[in-house]
Each structure stands twice: as C-alpha cells, then as structure tokens.
XYZ file of C-alpha atoms in Angstrom:
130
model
C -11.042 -1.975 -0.318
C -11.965 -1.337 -3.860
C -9.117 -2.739 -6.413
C -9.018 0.703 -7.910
C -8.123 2.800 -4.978
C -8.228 6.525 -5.838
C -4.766 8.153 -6.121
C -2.815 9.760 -3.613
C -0.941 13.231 -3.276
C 1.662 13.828 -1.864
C 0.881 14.704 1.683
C -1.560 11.786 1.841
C 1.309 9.249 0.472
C 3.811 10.783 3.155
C 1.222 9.910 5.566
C 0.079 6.933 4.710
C 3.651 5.436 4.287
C 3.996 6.386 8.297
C 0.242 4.569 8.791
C 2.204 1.450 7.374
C 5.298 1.817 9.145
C 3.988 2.773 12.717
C 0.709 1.855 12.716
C -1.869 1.589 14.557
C -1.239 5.785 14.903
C -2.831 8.845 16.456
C -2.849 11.976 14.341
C -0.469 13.290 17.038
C 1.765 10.489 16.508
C 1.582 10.915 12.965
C 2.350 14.697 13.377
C 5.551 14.471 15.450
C 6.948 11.982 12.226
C 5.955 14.228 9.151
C 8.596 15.996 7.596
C 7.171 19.391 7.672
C 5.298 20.774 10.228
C 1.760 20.473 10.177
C -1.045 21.229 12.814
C -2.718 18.024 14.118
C -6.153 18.969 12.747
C -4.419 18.843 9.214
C -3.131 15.716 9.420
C -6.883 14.315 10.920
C -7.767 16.139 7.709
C -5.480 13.992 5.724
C -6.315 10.639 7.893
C -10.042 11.424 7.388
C -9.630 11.712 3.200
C -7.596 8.455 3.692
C -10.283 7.163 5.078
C -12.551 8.311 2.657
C -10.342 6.545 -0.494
C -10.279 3.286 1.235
C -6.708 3.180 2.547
C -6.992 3.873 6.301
C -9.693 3.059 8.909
C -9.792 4.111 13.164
C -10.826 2.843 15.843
C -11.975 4.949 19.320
C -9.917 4.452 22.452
C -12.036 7.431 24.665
C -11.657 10.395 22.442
C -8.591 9.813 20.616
C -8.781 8.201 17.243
C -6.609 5.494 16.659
C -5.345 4.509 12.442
C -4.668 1.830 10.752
C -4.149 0.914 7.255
C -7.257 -1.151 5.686
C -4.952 -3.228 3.999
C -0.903 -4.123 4.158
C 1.202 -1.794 2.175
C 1.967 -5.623 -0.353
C -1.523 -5.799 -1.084
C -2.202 -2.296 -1.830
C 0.383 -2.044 -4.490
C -0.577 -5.688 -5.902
C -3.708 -4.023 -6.736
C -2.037 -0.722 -8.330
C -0.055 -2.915 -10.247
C -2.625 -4.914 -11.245
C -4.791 -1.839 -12.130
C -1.263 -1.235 -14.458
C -1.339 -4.453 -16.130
C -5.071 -4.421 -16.985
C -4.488 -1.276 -18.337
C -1.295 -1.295 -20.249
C -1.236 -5.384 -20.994
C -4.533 -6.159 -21.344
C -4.227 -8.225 -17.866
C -1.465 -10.430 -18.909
C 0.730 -10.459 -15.780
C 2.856 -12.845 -17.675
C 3.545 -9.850 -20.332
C 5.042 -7.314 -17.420
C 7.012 -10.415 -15.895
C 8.636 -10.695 -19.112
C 9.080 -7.179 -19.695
C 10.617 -7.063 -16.266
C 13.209 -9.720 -16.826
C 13.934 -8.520 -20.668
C 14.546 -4.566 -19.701
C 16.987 -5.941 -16.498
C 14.211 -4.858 -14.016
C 14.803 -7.333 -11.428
C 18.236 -8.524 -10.446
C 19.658 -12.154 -9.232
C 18.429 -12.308 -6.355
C 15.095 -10.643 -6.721
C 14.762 -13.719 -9.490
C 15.680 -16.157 -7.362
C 12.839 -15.353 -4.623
C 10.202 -14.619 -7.728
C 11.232 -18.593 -8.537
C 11.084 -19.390 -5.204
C 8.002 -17.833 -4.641
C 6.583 -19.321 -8.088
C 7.616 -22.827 -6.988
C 6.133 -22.663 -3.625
C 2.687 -21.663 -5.223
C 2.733 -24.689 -7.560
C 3.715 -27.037 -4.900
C 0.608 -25.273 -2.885
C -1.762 -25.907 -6.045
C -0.768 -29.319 -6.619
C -1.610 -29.940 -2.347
C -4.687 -28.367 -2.505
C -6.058 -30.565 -5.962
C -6.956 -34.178 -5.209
C-alpha cells in the first residue's frame, strides 16, 4: 500500500470501517451492516474502488468474493498522519508530539502508554545494537 493512500468519501469510509471491524467480509455481509440501505452490487461497487485506492483486497471462495483490508486500520492512519506531519511539520513527528501535549490533546493515561510505548522501543533498540 502506497503511504499516500487516496482519500475516502463517505460511503467508502462507512465501509471500510466495517472491512476492519468484521473482516474478512462478503459484499452481502457488508450490506446487511451499512446504515442505509444499499443494493449489494453498490457496495461491490464501493469494495471494488477500495480496492482500486489500495485499502481492501479479496480473495475467491467459488463465486463469492471474500474482503479484507490490505493493511490494519493502526497502520493505515500512521501513514495519514504521517502524510500530515510531512506536510504541515516538515516531517518532524517530534513537533506534533509536542503540539499534542502543549494544546491538552492527549490525557493521563493516553501519556502514560505513549511513555510506555516510547520506553519499550528504546529498550528494543538498545537489544537489537551490539
């Protein structure tokens, strides 16, 4: 999947959202979950663009197509925020962290698991350097 994945309406975002939650999915089973009623040839309409932009791919089980998403929902926004921080901070990752923490963004807890996160990378780094 490209790291700048074409944007999404809103139909294809619904959809997609279900791809993540319930995948692997038939257009059927994707139909029953939508919020507004749709005929299954739309939504393989929708799963087929979705295809086409890099977010979902299918697999054949006789005749019926079965989705997935190419990548997990985390990665997938890693990469639009990314795409965000190249764009509005020059890449510095470091800038939007600060921004986060400085504008209230991200609460105690959330803070605590970014540290925790943080310090489980270092301690990975230092493992991995000899």
């Amino acid at each position: 999947m490209d790291v700048s994945l074409p944007e999404l309406g809103d139909l294809e975002r619904e959809v997609m959202q279900l791809v993540w939650a319930h995948g692997p999915v038939t257009a059927e089973a994707v139909r029953k979950r939508l919020s507004r009623r749709l005929k299954e040839s739309t939504v393989r309409t929708v799963l087929r663009r979705l295809e086409d932009k890099g977010y979902a791919e299918h697999t054949v089980d006789g005749r019926t197509y079965i989705y997935h998403a190419a990548e997990p929902r985390s990665r997938v926004a890693a990469k639009a925020v990314q795409h965000i921080v190249d764009w509005f901070c020059n890449g510095s990752i470091e800038e939007v962290l600060v921004g986060m923490v400085d504008t209230a963004m991200l609460d105690k807890r959330q803070l605590r698991l970014l540290a925790d996160q943080i310090a489980k990378a270092k301690a990975d780094n230092k493992g991995g350097q000899k």
